[in-house]
PDB file of C-alpha atoms and ligand atoms in Angstrom:
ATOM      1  CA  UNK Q  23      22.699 -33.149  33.991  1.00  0.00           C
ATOM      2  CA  UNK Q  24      24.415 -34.989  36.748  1.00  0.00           C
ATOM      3  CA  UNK Q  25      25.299 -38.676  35.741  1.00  0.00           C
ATOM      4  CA  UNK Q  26      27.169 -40.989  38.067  1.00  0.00           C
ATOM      5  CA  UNK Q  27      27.975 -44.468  37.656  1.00  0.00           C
ATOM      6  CA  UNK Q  28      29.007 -46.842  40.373  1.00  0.00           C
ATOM      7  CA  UNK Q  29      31.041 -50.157  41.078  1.00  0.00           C
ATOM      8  CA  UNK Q  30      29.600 -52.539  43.749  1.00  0.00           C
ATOM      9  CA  UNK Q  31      29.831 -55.668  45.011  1.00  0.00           C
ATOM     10  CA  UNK Q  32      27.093 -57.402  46.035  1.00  0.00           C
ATOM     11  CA  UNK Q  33      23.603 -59.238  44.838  1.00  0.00           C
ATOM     12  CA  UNK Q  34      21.724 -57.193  42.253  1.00  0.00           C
ATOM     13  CA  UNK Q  35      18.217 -58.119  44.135  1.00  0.00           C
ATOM     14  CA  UNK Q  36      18.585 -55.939  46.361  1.00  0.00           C
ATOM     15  CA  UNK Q  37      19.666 -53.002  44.487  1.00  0.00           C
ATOM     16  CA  UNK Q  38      17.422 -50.064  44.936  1.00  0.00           C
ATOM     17  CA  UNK Q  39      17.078 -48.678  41.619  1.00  0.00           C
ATOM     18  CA  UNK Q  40      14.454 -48.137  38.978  1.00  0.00           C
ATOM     19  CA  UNK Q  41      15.241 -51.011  36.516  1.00  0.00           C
ATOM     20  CA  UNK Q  42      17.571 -53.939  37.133  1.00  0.00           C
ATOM     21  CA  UNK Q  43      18.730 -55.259  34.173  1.00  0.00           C
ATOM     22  CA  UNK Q  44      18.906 -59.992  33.746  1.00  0.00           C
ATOM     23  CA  UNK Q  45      21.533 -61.240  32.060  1.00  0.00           C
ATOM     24  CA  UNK Q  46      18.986 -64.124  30.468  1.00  0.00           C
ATOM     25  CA  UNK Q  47      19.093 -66.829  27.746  1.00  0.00           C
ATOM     26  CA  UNK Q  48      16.802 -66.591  24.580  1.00  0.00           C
ATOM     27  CA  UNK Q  49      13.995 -68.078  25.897  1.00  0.00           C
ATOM     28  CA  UNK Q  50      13.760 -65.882  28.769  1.00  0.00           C
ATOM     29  CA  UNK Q  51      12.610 -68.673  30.616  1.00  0.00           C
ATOM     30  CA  UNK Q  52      14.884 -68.844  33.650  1.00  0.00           C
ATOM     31  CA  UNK Q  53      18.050 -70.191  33.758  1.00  0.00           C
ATOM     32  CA  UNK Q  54      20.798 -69.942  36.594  1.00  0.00           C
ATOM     33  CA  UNK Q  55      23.386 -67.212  37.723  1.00  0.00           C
ATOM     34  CA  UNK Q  56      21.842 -64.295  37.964  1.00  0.00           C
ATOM     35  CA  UNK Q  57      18.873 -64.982  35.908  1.00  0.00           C
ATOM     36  CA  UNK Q  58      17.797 -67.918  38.791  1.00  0.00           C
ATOM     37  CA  UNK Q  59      18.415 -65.476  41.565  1.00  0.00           C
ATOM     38  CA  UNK Q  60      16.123 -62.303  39.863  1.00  0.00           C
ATOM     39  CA  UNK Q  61      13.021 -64.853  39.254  1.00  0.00           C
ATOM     40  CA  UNK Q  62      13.530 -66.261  42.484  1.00  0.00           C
ATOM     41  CA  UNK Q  63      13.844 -62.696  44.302  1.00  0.00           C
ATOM     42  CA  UNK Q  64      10.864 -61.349  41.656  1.00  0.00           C
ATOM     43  CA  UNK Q  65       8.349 -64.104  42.622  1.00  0.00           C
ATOM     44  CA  UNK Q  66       6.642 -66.810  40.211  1.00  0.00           C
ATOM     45  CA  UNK Q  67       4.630 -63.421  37.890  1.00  0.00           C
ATOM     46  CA  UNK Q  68       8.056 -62.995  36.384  1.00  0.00           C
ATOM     47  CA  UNK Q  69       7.556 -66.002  34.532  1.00  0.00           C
ATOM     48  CA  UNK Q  70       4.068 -65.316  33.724  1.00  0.00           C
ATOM     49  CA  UNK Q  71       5.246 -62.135  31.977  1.00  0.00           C
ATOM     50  CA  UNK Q  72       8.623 -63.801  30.419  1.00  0.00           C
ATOM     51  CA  UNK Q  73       6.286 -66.257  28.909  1.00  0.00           C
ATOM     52  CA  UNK Q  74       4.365 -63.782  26.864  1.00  0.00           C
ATOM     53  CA  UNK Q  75       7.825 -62.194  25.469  1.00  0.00           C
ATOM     54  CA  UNK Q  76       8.032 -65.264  22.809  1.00  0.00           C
ATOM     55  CA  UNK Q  77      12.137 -64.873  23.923  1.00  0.00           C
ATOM     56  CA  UNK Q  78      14.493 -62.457  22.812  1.00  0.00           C
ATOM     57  CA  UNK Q  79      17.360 -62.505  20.080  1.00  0.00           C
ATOM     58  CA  UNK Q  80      20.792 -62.325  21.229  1.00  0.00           C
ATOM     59  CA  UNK Q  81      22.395 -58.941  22.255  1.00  0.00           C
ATOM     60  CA  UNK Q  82      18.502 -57.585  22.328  1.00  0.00           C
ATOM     61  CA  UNK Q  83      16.550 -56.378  25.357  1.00  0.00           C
ATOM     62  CA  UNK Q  84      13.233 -56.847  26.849  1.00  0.00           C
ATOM     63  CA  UNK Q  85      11.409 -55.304  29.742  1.00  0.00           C
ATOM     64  CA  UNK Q  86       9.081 -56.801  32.136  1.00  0.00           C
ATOM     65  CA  UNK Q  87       8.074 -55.331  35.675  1.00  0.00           C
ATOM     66  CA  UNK Q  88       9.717 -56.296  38.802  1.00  0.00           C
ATOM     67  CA  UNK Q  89       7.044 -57.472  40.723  1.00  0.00           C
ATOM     68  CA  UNK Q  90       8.828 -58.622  44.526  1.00  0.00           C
ATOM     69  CA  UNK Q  91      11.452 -56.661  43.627  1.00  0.00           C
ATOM     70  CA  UNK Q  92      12.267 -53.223  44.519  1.00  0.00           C
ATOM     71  CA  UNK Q  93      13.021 -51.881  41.100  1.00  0.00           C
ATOM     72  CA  UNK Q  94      10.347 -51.357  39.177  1.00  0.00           C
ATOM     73  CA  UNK Q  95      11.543 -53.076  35.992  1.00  0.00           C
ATOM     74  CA  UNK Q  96      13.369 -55.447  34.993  1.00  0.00           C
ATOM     75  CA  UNK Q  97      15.489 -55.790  31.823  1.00  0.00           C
ATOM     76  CA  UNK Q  98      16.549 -58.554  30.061  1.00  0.00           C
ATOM     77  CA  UNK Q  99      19.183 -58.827  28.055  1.00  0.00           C
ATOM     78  CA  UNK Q 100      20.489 -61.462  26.293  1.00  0.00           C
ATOM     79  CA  UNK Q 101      24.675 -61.548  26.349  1.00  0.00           C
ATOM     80  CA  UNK Q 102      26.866 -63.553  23.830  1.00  0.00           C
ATOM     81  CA  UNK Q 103      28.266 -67.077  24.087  1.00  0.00           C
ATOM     82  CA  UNK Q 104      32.226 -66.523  23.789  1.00  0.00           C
ATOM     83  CA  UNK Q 105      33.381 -68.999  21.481  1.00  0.00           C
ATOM     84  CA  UNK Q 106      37.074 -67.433  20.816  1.00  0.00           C
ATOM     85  CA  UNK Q 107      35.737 -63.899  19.938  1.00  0.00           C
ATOM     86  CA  UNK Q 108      35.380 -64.237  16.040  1.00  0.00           C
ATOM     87  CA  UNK Q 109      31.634 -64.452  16.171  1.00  0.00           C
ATOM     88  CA  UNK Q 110      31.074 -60.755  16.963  1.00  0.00           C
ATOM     89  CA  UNK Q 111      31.082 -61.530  20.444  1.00  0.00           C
ATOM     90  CA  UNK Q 112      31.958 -58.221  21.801  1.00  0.00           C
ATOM     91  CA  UNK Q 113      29.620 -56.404  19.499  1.00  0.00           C
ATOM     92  CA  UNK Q 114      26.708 -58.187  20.763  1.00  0.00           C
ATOM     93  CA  UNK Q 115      27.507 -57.713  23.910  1.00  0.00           C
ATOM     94  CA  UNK Q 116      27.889 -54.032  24.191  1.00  0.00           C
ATOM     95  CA  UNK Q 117      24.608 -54.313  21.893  1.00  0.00           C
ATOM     96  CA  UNK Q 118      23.084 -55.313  25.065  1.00  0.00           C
ATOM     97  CA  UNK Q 119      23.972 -52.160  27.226  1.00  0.00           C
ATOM     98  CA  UNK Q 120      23.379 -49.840  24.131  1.00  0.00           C
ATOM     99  CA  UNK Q 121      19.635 -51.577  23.947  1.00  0.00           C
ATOM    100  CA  UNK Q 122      19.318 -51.764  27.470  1.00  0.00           C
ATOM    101  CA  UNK Q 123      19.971 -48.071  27.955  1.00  0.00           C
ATOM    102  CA  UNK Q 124      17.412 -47.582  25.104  1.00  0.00           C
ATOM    103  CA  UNK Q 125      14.446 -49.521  27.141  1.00  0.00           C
ATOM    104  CA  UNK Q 126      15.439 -47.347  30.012  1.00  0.00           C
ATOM    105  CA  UNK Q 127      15.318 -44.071  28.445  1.00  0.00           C
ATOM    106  CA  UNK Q 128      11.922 -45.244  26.291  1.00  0.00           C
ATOM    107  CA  UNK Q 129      10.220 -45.842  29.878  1.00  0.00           C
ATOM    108  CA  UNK Q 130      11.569 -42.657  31.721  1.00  0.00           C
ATOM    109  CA  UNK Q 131      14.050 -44.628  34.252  1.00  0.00           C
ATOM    110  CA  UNK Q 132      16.799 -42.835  35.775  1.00  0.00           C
ATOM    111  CA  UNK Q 133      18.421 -45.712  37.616  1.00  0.00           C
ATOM    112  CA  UNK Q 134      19.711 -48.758  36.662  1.00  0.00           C
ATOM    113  CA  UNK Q 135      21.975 -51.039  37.795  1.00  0.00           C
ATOM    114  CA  UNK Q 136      23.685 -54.061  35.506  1.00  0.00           C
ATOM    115  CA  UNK Q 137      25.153 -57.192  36.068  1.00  0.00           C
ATOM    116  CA  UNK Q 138      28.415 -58.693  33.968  1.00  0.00           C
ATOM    117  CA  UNK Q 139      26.497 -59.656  31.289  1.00  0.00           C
ATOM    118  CA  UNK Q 140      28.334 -63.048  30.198  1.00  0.00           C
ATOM    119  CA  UNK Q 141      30.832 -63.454  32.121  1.00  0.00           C
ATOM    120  CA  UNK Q 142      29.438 -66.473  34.090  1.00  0.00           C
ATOM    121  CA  UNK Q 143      28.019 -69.462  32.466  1.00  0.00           C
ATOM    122  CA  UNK Q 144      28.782 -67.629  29.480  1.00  0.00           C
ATOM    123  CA  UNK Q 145      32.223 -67.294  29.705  1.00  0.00           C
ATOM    124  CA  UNK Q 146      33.128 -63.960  28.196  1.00  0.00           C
ATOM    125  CA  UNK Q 147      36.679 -63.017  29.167  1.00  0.00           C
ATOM    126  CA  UNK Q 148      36.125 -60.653  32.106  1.00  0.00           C
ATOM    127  CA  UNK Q 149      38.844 -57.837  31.678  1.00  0.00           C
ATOM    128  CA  UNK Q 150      37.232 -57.761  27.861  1.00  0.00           C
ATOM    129  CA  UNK Q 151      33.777 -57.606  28.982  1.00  0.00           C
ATOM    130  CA  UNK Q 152      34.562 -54.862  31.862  1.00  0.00           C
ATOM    131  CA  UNK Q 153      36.189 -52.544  29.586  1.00  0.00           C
ATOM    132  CA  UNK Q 154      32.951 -52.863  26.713  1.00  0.00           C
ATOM    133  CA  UNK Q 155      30.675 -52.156  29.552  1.00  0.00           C
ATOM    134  CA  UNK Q 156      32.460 -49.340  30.605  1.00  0.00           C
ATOM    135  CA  UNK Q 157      32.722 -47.935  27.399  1.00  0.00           C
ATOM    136  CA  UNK Q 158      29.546 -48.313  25.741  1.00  0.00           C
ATOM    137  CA  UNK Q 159      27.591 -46.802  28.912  1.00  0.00           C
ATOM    138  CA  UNK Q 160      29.774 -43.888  28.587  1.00  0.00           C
ATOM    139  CA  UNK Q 161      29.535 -43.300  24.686  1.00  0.00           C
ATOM    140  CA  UNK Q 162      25.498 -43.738  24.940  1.00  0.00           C
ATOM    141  CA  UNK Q 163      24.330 -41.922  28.472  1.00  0.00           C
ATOM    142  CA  UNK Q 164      24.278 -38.826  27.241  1.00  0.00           C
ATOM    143  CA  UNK Q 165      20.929 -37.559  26.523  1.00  0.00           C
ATOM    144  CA  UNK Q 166      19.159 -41.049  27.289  1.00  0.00           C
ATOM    145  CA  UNK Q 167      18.013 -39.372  30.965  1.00  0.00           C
ATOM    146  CA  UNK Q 168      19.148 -42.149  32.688  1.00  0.00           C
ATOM    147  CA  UNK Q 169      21.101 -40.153  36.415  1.00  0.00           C
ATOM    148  CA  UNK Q 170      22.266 -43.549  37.840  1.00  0.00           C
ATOM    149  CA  UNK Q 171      24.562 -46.533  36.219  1.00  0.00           C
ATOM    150  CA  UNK Q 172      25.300 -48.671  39.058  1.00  0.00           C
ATOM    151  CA  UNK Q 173      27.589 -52.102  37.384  1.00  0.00           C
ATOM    152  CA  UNK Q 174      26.884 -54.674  40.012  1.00  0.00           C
ATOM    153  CA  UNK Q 175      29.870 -57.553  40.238  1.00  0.00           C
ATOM    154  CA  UNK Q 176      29.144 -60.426  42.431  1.00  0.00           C
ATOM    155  CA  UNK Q 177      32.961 -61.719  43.004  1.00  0.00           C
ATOM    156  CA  UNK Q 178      36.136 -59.807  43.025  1.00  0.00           C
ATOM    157  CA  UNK Q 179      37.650 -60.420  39.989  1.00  0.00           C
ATOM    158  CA  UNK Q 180      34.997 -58.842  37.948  1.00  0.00           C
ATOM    159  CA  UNK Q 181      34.953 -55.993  40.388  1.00  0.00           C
ATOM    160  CA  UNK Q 182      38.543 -55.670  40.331  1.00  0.00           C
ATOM    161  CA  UNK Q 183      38.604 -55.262  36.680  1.00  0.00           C
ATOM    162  CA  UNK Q 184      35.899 -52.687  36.936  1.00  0.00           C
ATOM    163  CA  UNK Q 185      37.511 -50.844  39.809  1.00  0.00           C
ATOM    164  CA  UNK Q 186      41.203 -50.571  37.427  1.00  0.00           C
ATOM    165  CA  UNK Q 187      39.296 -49.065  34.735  1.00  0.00           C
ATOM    166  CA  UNK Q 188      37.497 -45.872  35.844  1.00  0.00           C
TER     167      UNK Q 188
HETATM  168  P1  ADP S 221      25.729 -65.275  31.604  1.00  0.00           P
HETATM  169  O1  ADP S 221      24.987 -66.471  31.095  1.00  0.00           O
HETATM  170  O2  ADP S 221      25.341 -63.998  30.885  1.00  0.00           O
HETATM  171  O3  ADP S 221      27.184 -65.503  31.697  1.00  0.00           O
HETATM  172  P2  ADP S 221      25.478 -65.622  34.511  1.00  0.00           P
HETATM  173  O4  ADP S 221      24.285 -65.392  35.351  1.00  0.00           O
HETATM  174  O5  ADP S 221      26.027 -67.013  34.452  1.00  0.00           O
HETATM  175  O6  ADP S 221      25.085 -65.064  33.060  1.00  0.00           O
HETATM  176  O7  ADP S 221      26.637 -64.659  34.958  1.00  0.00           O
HETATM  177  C1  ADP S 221      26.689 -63.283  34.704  1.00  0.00           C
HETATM  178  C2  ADP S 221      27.342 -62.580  35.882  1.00  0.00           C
HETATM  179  O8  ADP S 221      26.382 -62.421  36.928  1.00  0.00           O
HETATM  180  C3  ADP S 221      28.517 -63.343  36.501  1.00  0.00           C
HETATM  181  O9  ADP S 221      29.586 -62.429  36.686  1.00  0.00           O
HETATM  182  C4  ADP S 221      27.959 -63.837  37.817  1.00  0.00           C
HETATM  183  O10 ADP S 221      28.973 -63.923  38.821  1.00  0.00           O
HETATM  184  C5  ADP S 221      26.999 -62.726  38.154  1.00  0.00           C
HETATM  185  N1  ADP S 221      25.941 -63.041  39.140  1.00  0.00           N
HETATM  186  C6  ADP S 221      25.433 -64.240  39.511  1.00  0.00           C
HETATM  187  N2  ADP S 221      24.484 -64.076  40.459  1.00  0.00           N
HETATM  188  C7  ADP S 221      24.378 -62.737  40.688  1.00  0.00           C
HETATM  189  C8  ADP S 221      23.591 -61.919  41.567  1.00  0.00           C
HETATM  190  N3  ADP S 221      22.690 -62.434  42.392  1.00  0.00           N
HETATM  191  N4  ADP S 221      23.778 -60.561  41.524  1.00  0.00           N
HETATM  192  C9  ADP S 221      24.684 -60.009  40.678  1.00  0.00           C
HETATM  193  N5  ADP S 221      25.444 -60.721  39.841  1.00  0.00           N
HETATM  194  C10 ADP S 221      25.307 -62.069  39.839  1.00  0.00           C
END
C-alpha cells in the first residue's frame, strides 16, 4: 500500500481529512492553541462529547466526532509538559502518535492530519519534538491502514524543522 505523509503550513480546521487529531489537556475540556481553535471550528457538541470522556491520561488518546468540522473525527491526545526532559517527556509524547495511530486504525481512517503536539503552551523543544513525530509515524504506519499522515505546523519554525528532516 501507498502511504504518503505531508508537511503543511496552515490551520488544522480546515484540513480535509478523516480524523484530525487535538493536542488537549487532561480534562479535555478546552483549553487554548490549538485545542481553542478545534472546539471553536467543531461547534459547542464537542464539549458535550469531551464531557462524557471523564479526561484522558497523559500521552493517551481519545476520539470524539467532528461535528462542524470536515473530518469526521477528532482525536485527542494529550502531549507532555517539558520540564528539562528527565520525566520521560519524549516517550510520552511519541506515546501520543503511536496511540493516536492506534484509534485511527481501530475506526478504519485512512487520513489524518496532526498538529505539534506540545510544542506551544507546552513547551517541548521543537527540533526534539519534530524528529519523534517523524519517527514514530514511520516505525508504526505500517499495517495500521492509515494512506494519509499530513503533520500540520502553524508557524515556520516548526515547519522548518519538519521540512530538514524528511
Ligand atoms: P500544547 O499544549 O500541546 O503545547 P498548543 O495548542 O499550545 O498545545 O500548541 C501545539 C502546537 O499547535 C503549536 O505548535 C501551535 O503553534 C500549534 N497550533 C496552534 N493553533 C493551531 C491551529 N489552528 N492549527 C494547527 N496548529 C496550531
Amino acid at each position: 500500500m501507498e502511504t504518503r505523509i505531508e508537511i503543511k503550513l496552515t490551520d488544522i480546521t480546515g484540513e480535509r481529512v478523516d480524523a484530525i487529531v487535538n493536542a488537549a489537556n487532561t480534562s479535555l475540556l478546552g483549553g487554548g492553541g490549538v485545542d481553542g481553535a478545534i472546539h471553536q471550528a467543531a461547534g459547542p457538541e464537542l464539549l458535550e462529547e469531551c464531557r462524557l470522556m471523564h479526561g484522558c491520561p497523559t500521552g493517551g488518546a481519545k476520539l470524539t466526532r467532528g461535528y462542524r468540522l470536515f473530518a469526521k473525527y477528532v482525536i485527542h491526545t494529550v502531549g507532555p509538559v517539558w520540564q528539562g526532559g528527565k520525566h520521560n517527556e519524549d516517550e510520552l509524547l511519541a506515546d501520543c502518535y503511536r496511540n493516536c495511530l492506534k484509534l485511527a486504525q481501530e475506526h478504519g481512517i485512512k487520513t489524518v492530519a496532526f498538529p505539534c503536539i506540545s510544542t506551544g503552551v507546552y513547551r517541548f523543544p521543537i527540533e526534539r519534538a519534530a524528529a519523534i513525530a517523524l519517527k514514530t509515524i514511520d516505525e508504526n504506519l505500517a499495517g495500521s491502514g492509515v494512506e494519509k499522515v499530513v503533520f500540520v505546523c502553524f508557524d515556520e519554525v516548526n515547519h522548518r524543522a519538519y521540512l530538514d528532516r524528511v
